[in-house]
Each structure stands twice: as C-alpha cells, then as structure tokens.
Tab-separated table of C-alpha atoms and ligand atoms in Angstrom:
chain	number	residue	atom	x	y	z
A	1	UNK	CA	-3.742	45.738	11.236
A	2	UNK	CA	-1.488	48.411	12.711
A	3	UNK	CA	-0.365	50.802	9.977
A	4	UNK	CA	3.276	50.208	10.920
A	5	UNK	CA	2.922	46.485	10.208
A	6	UNK	CA	2.014	47.332	6.614
A	7	UNK	CA	4.310	47.560	3.620
A	8	UNK	CA	4.479	50.827	1.731
A	9	UNK	CA	2.098	49.615	-1.043
A	10	UNK	CA	-0.379	48.454	1.619
A	11	UNK	CA	-0.284	51.878	3.266
A	12	UNK	CA	-0.754	53.337	-0.203
A	13	UNK	CA	-3.959	51.322	-0.593
A	14	UNK	CA	-5.273	52.569	2.769
A	15	UNK	CA	-4.510	56.160	1.833
A	16	UNK	CA	-6.100	55.763	-1.579
A	17	UNK	CA	-9.312	54.662	0.141
A	18	UNK	CA	-9.096	57.888	2.117
A	19	UNK	CA	-8.860	59.822	-1.148
A	20	UNK	CA	-5.164	60.683	-0.796
A	21	UNK	CA	-2.655	61.078	-3.639
A	22	UNK	CA	-0.079	58.309	-4.223
A	23	UNK	CA	2.918	60.287	-2.923
A	24	UNK	CA	1.520	60.298	0.608
A	25	UNK	CA	2.370	56.614	1.096
A	26	UNK	CA	6.087	57.290	1.182
A	27	UNK	CA	5.625	60.252	3.527
A	28	UNK	CA	3.570	58.301	6.040
A	29	UNK	CA	5.786	55.224	5.781
A	30	UNK	CA	8.963	57.245	6.350
A	31	UNK	CA	7.538	59.058	9.352
A	32	UNK	CA	6.304	55.857	10.967
A	33	UNK	CA	9.748	54.301	10.486
A	34	UNK	CA	11.412	57.251	12.160
A	35	UNK	CA	9.646	56.339	15.403
A	36	UNK	CA	7.193	59.230	15.729
A	37	UNK	CA	4.868	58.975	18.724
A	38	UNK	CA	1.981	60.874	17.186
A	39	UNK	CA	0.636	61.754	13.743
A	40	UNK	CA	1.008	65.412	14.695
A	41	UNK	CA	4.757	64.995	14.208
A	42	UNK	CA	4.067	64.312	10.519
A	43	UNK	CA	4.306	67.981	9.689
A	44	UNK	CA	4.006	67.630	5.903
A	45	UNK	CA	0.579	65.948	6.129
A	46	UNK	CA	-2.678	67.927	6.101
A	47	UNK	CA	-4.230	68.265	9.546
A	48	UNK	CA	-7.432	66.511	8.434
A	49	UNK	CA	-5.517	63.405	7.361
A	50	UNK	CA	-3.503	63.333	10.589
A	51	UNK	CA	-6.757	63.363	12.559
A	52	UNK	CA	-8.328	60.568	10.510
A	53	UNK	CA	-5.216	58.391	10.808
A	54	UNK	CA	-4.873	58.833	14.550
A	55	UNK	CA	-8.525	57.910	14.943
A	56	UNK	CA	-8.405	54.849	12.654
A	57	UNK	CA	-4.822	53.701	13.152
A	58	UNK	CA	-3.554	54.662	16.623
A	59	UNK	CA	0.252	54.482	16.830
A	60	UNK	CA	0.513	52.852	20.294
A	61	UNK	CA	4.206	53.499	20.968
A	62	UNK	CA	5.579	51.214	23.708
A	63	UNK	CA	6.316	52.768	27.093
A	64	UNK	CA	9.637	52.422	28.897
A	65	UNK	CA	8.861	50.800	32.248
A	66	UNK	CA	12.448	50.009	33.192
A	67	UNK	CA	15.728	51.147	31.723
A	68	UNK	CA	19.029	49.865	33.050
A	69	UNK	CA	22.428	50.953	31.834
A	70	UNK	CA	25.585	48.979	32.538
A	71	UNK	CA	28.301	51.075	34.091
A	72	UNK	CA	30.876	48.617	32.734
A	73	UNK	CA	30.195	48.508	29.005
A	74	UNK	CA	27.342	50.894	28.165
A	75	UNK	CA	24.865	48.087	27.472
A	76	UNK	CA	21.311	49.379	27.900
A	77	UNK	CA	18.369	47.176	28.670
A	78	UNK	CA	14.791	48.304	28.134
A	79	UNK	CA	11.649	46.771	29.510
A	80	UNK	CA	8.788	47.993	27.325
A	81	UNK	CA	5.120	47.948	28.104
A	82	UNK	CA	3.049	47.152	25.024
A	83	UNK	CA	-0.415	48.572	24.382
A	84	UNK	CA	-2.149	45.594	26.039
A	85	UNK	CA	-0.049	45.845	29.206
A	86	UNK	CA	2.322	42.961	28.360
A	87	UNK	CA	6.052	43.558	28.698
A	88	UNK	CA	9.067	42.587	26.593
A	89	UNK	CA	12.795	43.292	26.773
A	90	UNK	CA	15.259	44.777	24.309
A	91	UNK	CA	19.008	45.016	24.877
A	92	UNK	CA	21.286	47.524	23.157
A	93	UNK	CA	24.909	46.393	22.941
A	94	UNK	CA	27.735	48.583	21.756
A	95	UNK	CA	30.067	46.475	19.658
A	96	UNK	CA	33.042	47.866	17.742
A	97	UNK	CA	31.301	47.062	14.433
A	98	UNK	CA	28.110	48.907	15.365
A	99	UNK	CA	25.280	49.290	17.849
A	100	UNK	CA	23.326	46.067	18.037
A	101	UNK	CA	19.847	45.482	19.427
A	102	UNK	CA	18.711	42.149	20.723
A	103	UNK	CA	14.945	42.027	20.326
A	104	UNK	CA	12.144	39.848	21.676
A	105	UNK	CA	9.797	38.134	19.229
A	106	UNK	CA	7.128	36.865	21.633
A	107	UNK	CA	5.739	37.670	25.067
A	108	UNK	CA	7.195	34.682	26.905
A	109	UNK	CA	8.080	31.425	25.173
A	110	UNK	CA	6.672	27.907	24.986
A	111	UNK	CA	9.876	26.038	24.137
A	112	UNK	CA	10.629	25.130	27.742
A	113	UNK	CA	14.460	25.118	27.716
A	114	UNK	CA	15.664	24.248	31.224
A	115	UNK	CA	18.245	27.052	31.493
A	116	UNK	CA	16.186	29.949	30.111
A	117	UNK	CA	14.310	32.584	32.109
A	118	UNK	CA	12.060	33.571	29.176
A	119	UNK	CA	10.117	30.340	29.181
A	120	UNK	CA	9.253	30.074	32.870
A	121	UNK	CA	5.776	31.580	32.533
A	122	UNK	CA	5.107	30.028	29.114
A	123	UNK	CA	4.061	31.916	26.010
A	124	UNK	CA	1.501	34.667	26.401
A	125	UNK	CA	1.336	35.737	22.755
A	126	UNK	CA	3.432	36.467	19.683
A	127	UNK	CA	4.535	39.976	18.786
A	128	UNK	CA	3.101	41.787	15.785
A	129	UNK	CA	5.553	42.985	13.116
A	130	UNK	CA	5.221	46.613	14.250
A	131	UNK	CA	5.946	45.668	17.861
A	132	UNK	CA	9.296	44.148	16.855
A	133	UNK	CA	10.007	47.172	14.686
A	134	UNK	CA	9.145	49.438	17.615
A	135	UNK	CA	11.750	47.708	19.767
A	136	UNK	CA	14.403	48.774	17.264
A	137	UNK	CA	12.952	52.218	16.529
A	138	UNK	CA	12.304	53.339	20.069
A	139	UNK	CA	15.582	51.954	21.362
A	140	UNK	CA	17.270	54.121	18.742
A	141	UNK	CA	15.115	57.157	19.537
A	142	UNK	CA	15.447	56.838	23.307
A	143	UNK	CA	19.184	56.123	23.382
A	144	UNK	CA	20.079	58.528	20.585
A	145	UNK	CA	22.412	55.817	19.254
A	146	UNK	CA	22.123	54.776	15.592
A	147	UNK	CA	21.402	51.071	15.271
A	148	UNK	CA	23.071	49.056	12.539
A	149	UNK	CA	22.691	45.443	13.658
A	150	UNK	CA	19.836	43.311	14.977
A	151	UNK	CA	19.793	39.929	16.658
A	152	UNK	CA	16.549	38.032	17.208
A	153	UNK	CA	17.752	36.504	20.433
A	154	UNK	CA	15.549	38.092	23.065
A	155	UNK	CA	12.420	36.607	24.596
A	156	UNK	CA	10.566	34.115	22.403
A	157	UNK	CA	11.197	31.671	19.571
A	158	UNK	CA	11.297	33.619	16.291
A	159	UNK	CA	10.358	30.618	14.154
A	160	UNK	CA	7.285	30.065	16.354
A	161	UNK	CA	6.142	33.479	15.068
A	162	UNK	CA	7.258	32.896	11.501
A	163	UNK	CA	5.005	35.111	9.368
A	164	UNK	CA	5.247	38.142	11.639
A	165	UNK	CA	9.027	37.785	11.874
A	166	UNK	CA	9.328	37.557	8.065
A	167	UNK	CA	7.271	40.706	7.683
A	168	UNK	CA	9.322	42.463	10.357
A	169	UNK	CA	12.522	41.595	8.437
A	170	UNK	CA	11.054	42.991	5.235
A	171	UNK	CA	10.029	46.217	6.976
A	172	UNK	CA	13.268	46.855	8.859
A	173	UNK	CA	15.250	46.143	5.699
A	174	UNK	CA	13.201	48.478	3.483
A	175	UNK	CA	14.846	51.450	1.802
A	176	UNK	CA	12.372	54.041	3.073
A	177	UNK	CA	12.452	52.465	6.525
A	178	UNK	CA	15.467	51.717	8.705
A	179	UNK	CA	17.228	50.137	5.734
A	180	UNK	CA	19.154	47.686	7.922
A	181	UNK	CA	20.994	45.182	5.775
A	182	UNK	CA	19.926	41.529	6.006
A	183	UNK	CA	23.593	40.709	6.489
A	184	UNK	CA	23.459	42.665	9.741
A	185	UNK	CA	20.604	40.570	11.119
A	186	UNK	CA	20.876	37.253	13.003
A	187	UNK	CA	18.000	34.950	13.777
A	188	UNK	CA	18.365	32.337	16.483
A	189	UNK	CA	16.236	29.220	16.840
A	190	UNK	CA	16.118	26.307	19.233
A	191	UNK	CA	15.546	24.041	16.212
A	192	UNK	CA	12.045	24.029	14.682
A	193	UNK	CA	13.014	21.942	11.657
A	194	UNK	CA	10.043	22.543	9.297
A	195	UNK	CA	10.432	26.275	9.820
A	196	UNK	CA	14.181	26.127	9.161
A	197	UNK	CA	13.307	24.556	5.804
A	198	UNK	CA	10.739	27.245	5.134
A	199	UNK	CA	13.284	29.912	5.994
A	200	UNK	CA	15.858	28.313	3.676
A	201	UNK	CA	13.424	28.711	0.791
A	202	UNK	CA	13.317	32.472	1.362
A	203	UNK	CA	17.066	32.606	0.683
A	204	UNK	CA	17.621	35.623	2.905
A	205	UNK	CA	21.112	36.911	3.559
A	206	UNK	CA	20.555	36.882	7.335
A	207	UNK	CA	22.734	34.810	9.672
A	208	UNK	CA	21.081	31.738	11.096
A	209	UNK	CA	22.024	30.720	14.621
A	210	UNK	CA	21.043	27.369	16.070
A	211	UNK	CA	20.828	26.898	19.827
A	212	UNK	CA	22.496	23.520	20.077
A	213	UNK	CA	23.722	23.352	23.680
A	214	UNK	CA	24.542	19.665	23.462
A	215	UNK	CA	26.260	17.222	21.076
A	216	UNK	CA	23.746	14.365	21.386
A	217	UNK	CA	20.106	13.483	22.034
A	218	UNK	CA	20.726	12.335	25.577
A	219	UNK	CA	21.915	15.776	26.686
A	220	UNK	CA	19.602	17.832	24.476
A	221	UNK	CA	16.560	15.825	25.589
A	222	UNK	CA	17.305	16.780	29.180
A	223	UNK	CA	17.603	20.518	28.647
A	224	UNK	CA	15.638	21.254	25.451
A	225	UNK	CA	12.178	19.682	25.041
A	226	UNK	CA	12.192	20.647	21.336
A	227	UNK	CA	14.772	17.899	20.800
A	228	UNK	CA	12.087	15.266	21.387
A	229	UNK	CA	10.223	16.554	18.344
A	230	UNK	CA	13.312	17.251	16.234
A	231	UNK	CA	16.292	15.184	17.376
A	232	UNK	CA	19.814	16.410	16.747
A	233	UNK	CA	20.453	14.351	13.604
A	234	UNK	CA	17.225	15.654	12.061
A	235	UNK	CA	18.145	19.206	13.059
A	236	UNK	CA	21.645	18.975	11.588
A	237	UNK	CA	20.269	17.537	8.354
A	238	UNK	CA	18.045	20.631	8.138
A	239	UNK	CA	21.140	22.775	8.725
A	240	UNK	CA	22.874	21.057	5.812
A	241	UNK	CA	19.871	21.734	3.603
A	242	UNK	CA	19.858	25.340	4.816
A	243	UNK	CA	23.498	25.715	3.855
A	244	UNK	CA	22.904	24.091	0.484
A	245	UNK	CA	20.078	26.551	-0.226
A	246	UNK	CA	21.708	29.751	1.054
A	247	UNK	CA	25.507	29.224	1.131
A	248	UNK	CA	25.447	30.968	4.502
A	249	UNK	CA	27.670	29.536	7.213
A	250	UNK	CA	25.663	28.508	10.277
A	251	UNK	CA	26.309	29.666	13.814
A	252	UNK	CA	25.815	27.240	16.654
A	253	UNK	CA	25.202	28.573	20.112
A	254	UNK	CA	26.395	26.446	22.942
A	255	UNK	CA	25.701	27.539	26.513
A	256	UNK	CA	28.322	25.964	28.740
A	257	UNK	CA	26.656	24.288	31.717
A	258	UNK	CA	28.762	22.858	34.502
A	259	UNK	CA	28.818	19.067	34.473
A	260	UNK	CA	26.077	18.836	31.827
A	261	UNK	CA	27.581	19.545	28.404
A	262	UNK	CA	31.103	20.836	29.018
A	263	UNK	CA	33.339	17.755	29.009
A	264	UNK	CA	36.091	17.051	26.475
A	265	UNK	CA	34.061	14.065	25.234
A	266	UNK	CA	31.203	16.449	24.483
A	267	UNK	CA	33.547	18.667	22.489
A	268	UNK	CA	34.840	15.685	20.520
A	269	UNK	CA	31.321	14.454	19.845
A	270	UNK	CA	30.321	17.921	18.678
A	271	UNK	CA	33.257	17.953	16.265
A	272	UNK	CA	32.068	14.707	14.716
A	273	UNK	CA	28.529	15.994	14.410
A	274	UNK	CA	29.563	19.178	12.645
A	275	UNK	CA	31.932	17.478	10.222
A	276	UNK	CA	31.654	18.893	6.717
A	277	UNK	CA	29.211	21.616	7.704
A	278	UNK	CA	30.561	25.196	7.430
A	279	UNK	CA	29.957	26.205	11.018
A	280	UNK	CA	30.979	28.589	13.719
A	281	UNK	CA	30.448	27.680	17.350
A	282	UNK	CA	29.694	30.387	19.854
A	283	UNK	CA	30.395	29.269	23.399
A	284	UNK	CA	28.322	31.168	25.923
A	285	UNK	CA	29.114	30.858	29.597
A	286	UNK	CA	25.682	30.073	31.098
A	287	UNK	CA	23.966	33.012	32.714
A	288	UNK	CA	22.724	31.818	36.040
A	289	UNK	CA	18.926	31.948	36.310
A	290	UNK	CA	17.585	32.128	39.858
A	291	UNK	CA	14.895	29.482	39.360
A	292	UNK	CA	17.319	26.949	37.876
A	293	UNK	CA	19.825	24.605	39.543
A	294	UNK	CA	22.122	24.761	36.475
A	295	UNK	CA	25.472	26.470	36.933
A	296	UNK	CA	27.946	27.995	34.469
A	297	UNK	CA	31.052	26.014	33.491
A	298	UNK	CA	34.423	27.059	34.842
A	299	UNK	CA	36.643	29.283	32.711
A	300	UNK	CA	39.069	26.375	32.367
A	301	UNK	CA	36.353	24.054	31.059
A	302	UNK	CA	35.236	26.663	28.509
A	303	UNK	CA	38.831	27.221	27.344
A	304	UNK	CA	39.483	23.473	27.031
A	305	UNK	CA	36.250	22.964	25.079
A	306	UNK	CA	37.157	25.782	22.729
A	307	UNK	CA	40.638	24.361	22.179
A	308	UNK	CA	39.289	20.897	21.320
A	309	UNK	CA	36.975	22.435	18.709
A	310	UNK	CA	39.669	24.669	17.238
A	311	UNK	CA	42.190	21.806	17.120
A	312	UNK	CA	39.571	19.811	15.247
A	313	UNK	CA	39.173	22.566	12.669
A	314	UNK	CA	35.933	24.195	13.829
A	315	UNK	CA	36.011	27.923	14.593
A	316	UNK	CA	34.842	28.550	18.112
A	317	UNK	CA	34.590	31.821	19.983
A	318	UNK	CA	33.660	32.536	23.555
A	319	UNK	CA	30.959	35.146	23.749
A	320	UNK	CA	31.926	38.170	25.756
A	321	UNK	CA	29.262	38.749	28.375
A	322	UNK	CA	27.868	42.263	28.214
A	323	UNK	CA	25.574	43.828	30.734
A	324	UNK	CA	26.226	41.222	33.427
A	325	UNK	CA	25.460	43.840	36.076
A	326	UNK	CA	21.977	44.625	34.683
A	327	UNK	CA	20.209	41.255	34.243
A	328	UNK	CA	20.858	41.605	30.537
A	329	UNK	CA	20.220	38.012	29.557
A	330	UNK	CA	17.038	36.682	28.031
A	331	UNK	CA	13.928	37.226	30.024
A	332	UNK	CA	15.531	38.050	33.344
A	333	UNK	CA	14.293	41.606	33.648
A	334	UNK	CA	10.735	40.779	32.577
A	335	UNK	CA	10.751	37.868	35.011
A	336	UNK	CA	11.863	40.086	37.886
A	337	UNK	CA	9.288	42.755	37.048
A	338	UNK	CA	6.443	40.220	36.789
A	339	UNK	CA	7.415	38.707	40.130
A	340	UNK	CA	7.410	42.132	41.782
A	341	UNK	CA	3.927	42.825	40.444
A	342	UNK	CA	2.547	39.475	41.671
B	1	SAH	N1	14.355	30.997	21.053
B	1	SAH	C1	15.543	31.318	20.319
B	1	SAH	C2	16.110	32.688	20.574
B	1	SAH	C3	16.127	33.246	21.967
B	1	SAH	S1	17.371	32.861	23.136
B	1	SAH	C4	16.589	30.255	20.560
B	1	SAH	O1	16.354	29.366	21.357
B	1	SAH	O2	17.620	30.289	19.909
B	1	SAH	C5	18.924	33.382	22.577
B	1	SAH	C6	20.033	32.443	23.058
B	1	SAH	O3	20.273	32.532	24.473
B	1	SAH	C7	19.703	30.986	22.790
B	1	SAH	O4	20.830	30.335	22.283
B	1	SAH	C8	19.369	30.482	24.169
B	1	SAH	O5	19.479	29.096	24.240
B	1	SAH	C9	20.358	31.239	25.012
B	1	SAH	N2	20.069	31.266	26.440
B	1	SAH	C10	18.888	31.257	27.071
B	1	SAH	N3	19.053	31.289	28.407
B	1	SAH	C11	20.373	31.311	28.624
B	1	SAH	C12	21.170	31.347	29.799
B	1	SAH	N4	20.633	31.337	31.014
B	1	SAH	N5	22.512	31.387	29.632
B	1	SAH	C13	23.071	31.397	28.404
B	1	SAH	N6	22.374	31.374	27.273
B	1	SAH	C14	21.036	31.319	27.370
C-alpha cells in the first residue's frame, strides 16, 4: 500500500517496524498531506529514514500533462498522469464560498450513461485513496489556491470504488491532513442502491447528490443503463432511507437534454416523484459531447422546467457553467488527449 493511503496509526505501525519513535508518525503524515514530492523535503526526519522510506514507499506524485485555465472565470483544469501512465482530470472552480475541486474517482467509468464522455472507453481501473488525495493536494500546490471544498463528480462512479473513496474521505478530513470538513464534500452517484444504503450507515455529514436526469423509468432506461438494475422507484426509496438515516437533504442532478427529459410533463412527473422528500434539484444544461447526438435544452425550456418545480414547492437551481471554454466537463479533456495519442 502507498504510505499516503494509510491512516496515521497505520503509518505509525510501519515506522515502528523500522525502529522509529512514535512521534514520527505525525511528522511523516503531515508532510505527506502537504503534497511533498520527495522525502528529502521532510527536513525534520533523519537522512537514513528518508532514504529507507523513498526506497520502500516511493511517493509517485502525479505529473501535469495538460493544464487549461479559463480566461472567463479562472476555472483551471488539470490532466494528471498517474504512475502507471493512466490519466485523470481534476477541475478547480472558484466559487464565492471557497475554491472547490472536482475530482475523478476512477480511470474511466463502466456506468455507460449516454450523455457522458467519461464512460466512452469503459472503466480501466479504480483510483487508490492516495491518488484521489493527490488530486486535491497537487491542485492546491500547483495553483497556489487554498482548497476548501471537494466534489466527487469527475471521471468515474464513486460508489463503484466504495472502500477507497471512504478511506479517501477519512484521510482528507483528518486533523493532521487537509482537515476539509465533511460538510464541504459532495459525492455524486448515478444510483447504485446497495451502496447508497451502505453509505447511509456511515452517517457522514457529506452531501449526497443523485444523478437522476429523468422522472421515470422509460426515460432513465434510455440514457442510464444503471436504471435497469435499480429502477427509479427503488432508487428513490433508497434516498428516503438515506434521509431517514442521516437527516441530510438530497441533491438531485438533472442534465437538461433537448427533447428527451425537458418537457413540462417531465417537470410535473418529477414533482410527484420527489413529494415528501427533502430535496434540491440542480438543473444542468447538458454539455455537448462530440460523440453523442444529444443536445442541450434551450434556455427557455430550462427556465420553464425550473419554474414548474419551484411552483410545486421543490427548490431548483440552474447550475452556472464554469470553464465552458476549456472542456471542463467530465471526461472531455482525457477523451481528447487519448484520441490524440491513438
Ligand atoms: N458517476 C457519478 C459522478 C460523476 S459525473 C454520477 O453519475 O453522479 C457528475 C455529474 O455530471 C453527473 O450528474 C453526470 O450525470 C453529469 N454529466 C455527465 N456528463 C454530462 C454532460 N455531458 N452534461 C451535463 N452533465 C453531465
């Protein structure tokens, strides 16, 4: 296991084996969570220990292979190369409430959503806890901007990499690490019901976002294969259980696709579905993906949809699109880069 995927007590055990005193665990842990690129930066460690650690536990910092900065809103998108040559994306968005990183949780994705660029080449592998942590750490180090919020909405399905994601959350939340509050972290899922139940049992203070994108099985079946395994009524029952267990309001993401899910009837049906569930709907104008025939809804359709929801008593916001000039939506940059290499 990479040292940075370990908790502080686990690092303590490794160091004890190496004959080190207990206080070293905190030193090593803190340095690793500052985003050092080499053990030689750990200036308060004896040289001998630094050498042993770099031999046994290489740090493997990711390399920046592409970096694009939006001239409109300061959004920065990174394409990182991991130690095995695979690439993932991280996006840094500058919101008024704090700098937010959107991180990837897998290399590719196997969920197969029709509108999403991340899933086109399938899933290559899941990310290790330290690789997710590195996305946050090295984005902060490279940009020089302090990061206060994280969304797990990049490439991959976080609940398809459950254990590693849970460990990542524990690490990034730790006091001697980045100490990012659970309340500042959002996890988005396309709807893996058993894993939503497992997550509910952890009773974390994170925000849960559900990618709904349709008010019924007919529409969801067409654009989200996961709906065949976990139909909408089963998914929403899991959301009710999640709310009962955590008292956390649920966010529903709804990408507005022209002629597919954006009619007034759809909005009314969605209202009925969400009845009695403390919810917030986030309407996202579809980002056009080259390989897909799906098109974004018109501004008028989005506004009308939002009004129907609001009139029915469900809070609905339209997500501001950031980084539109830099391919800053899920999987687009990695996709482009992979195509160029082919
Ligand atoms: N796998 C997780 C998280 C990653 S995607 C999930 O499905 O929730 C983050 C969000 O972006 C999801 O709601 C996803 O459905 C949405 N998304 C993917 N491609 C999109 C596109 N082309 N336009 C708008 N939203 C998109």
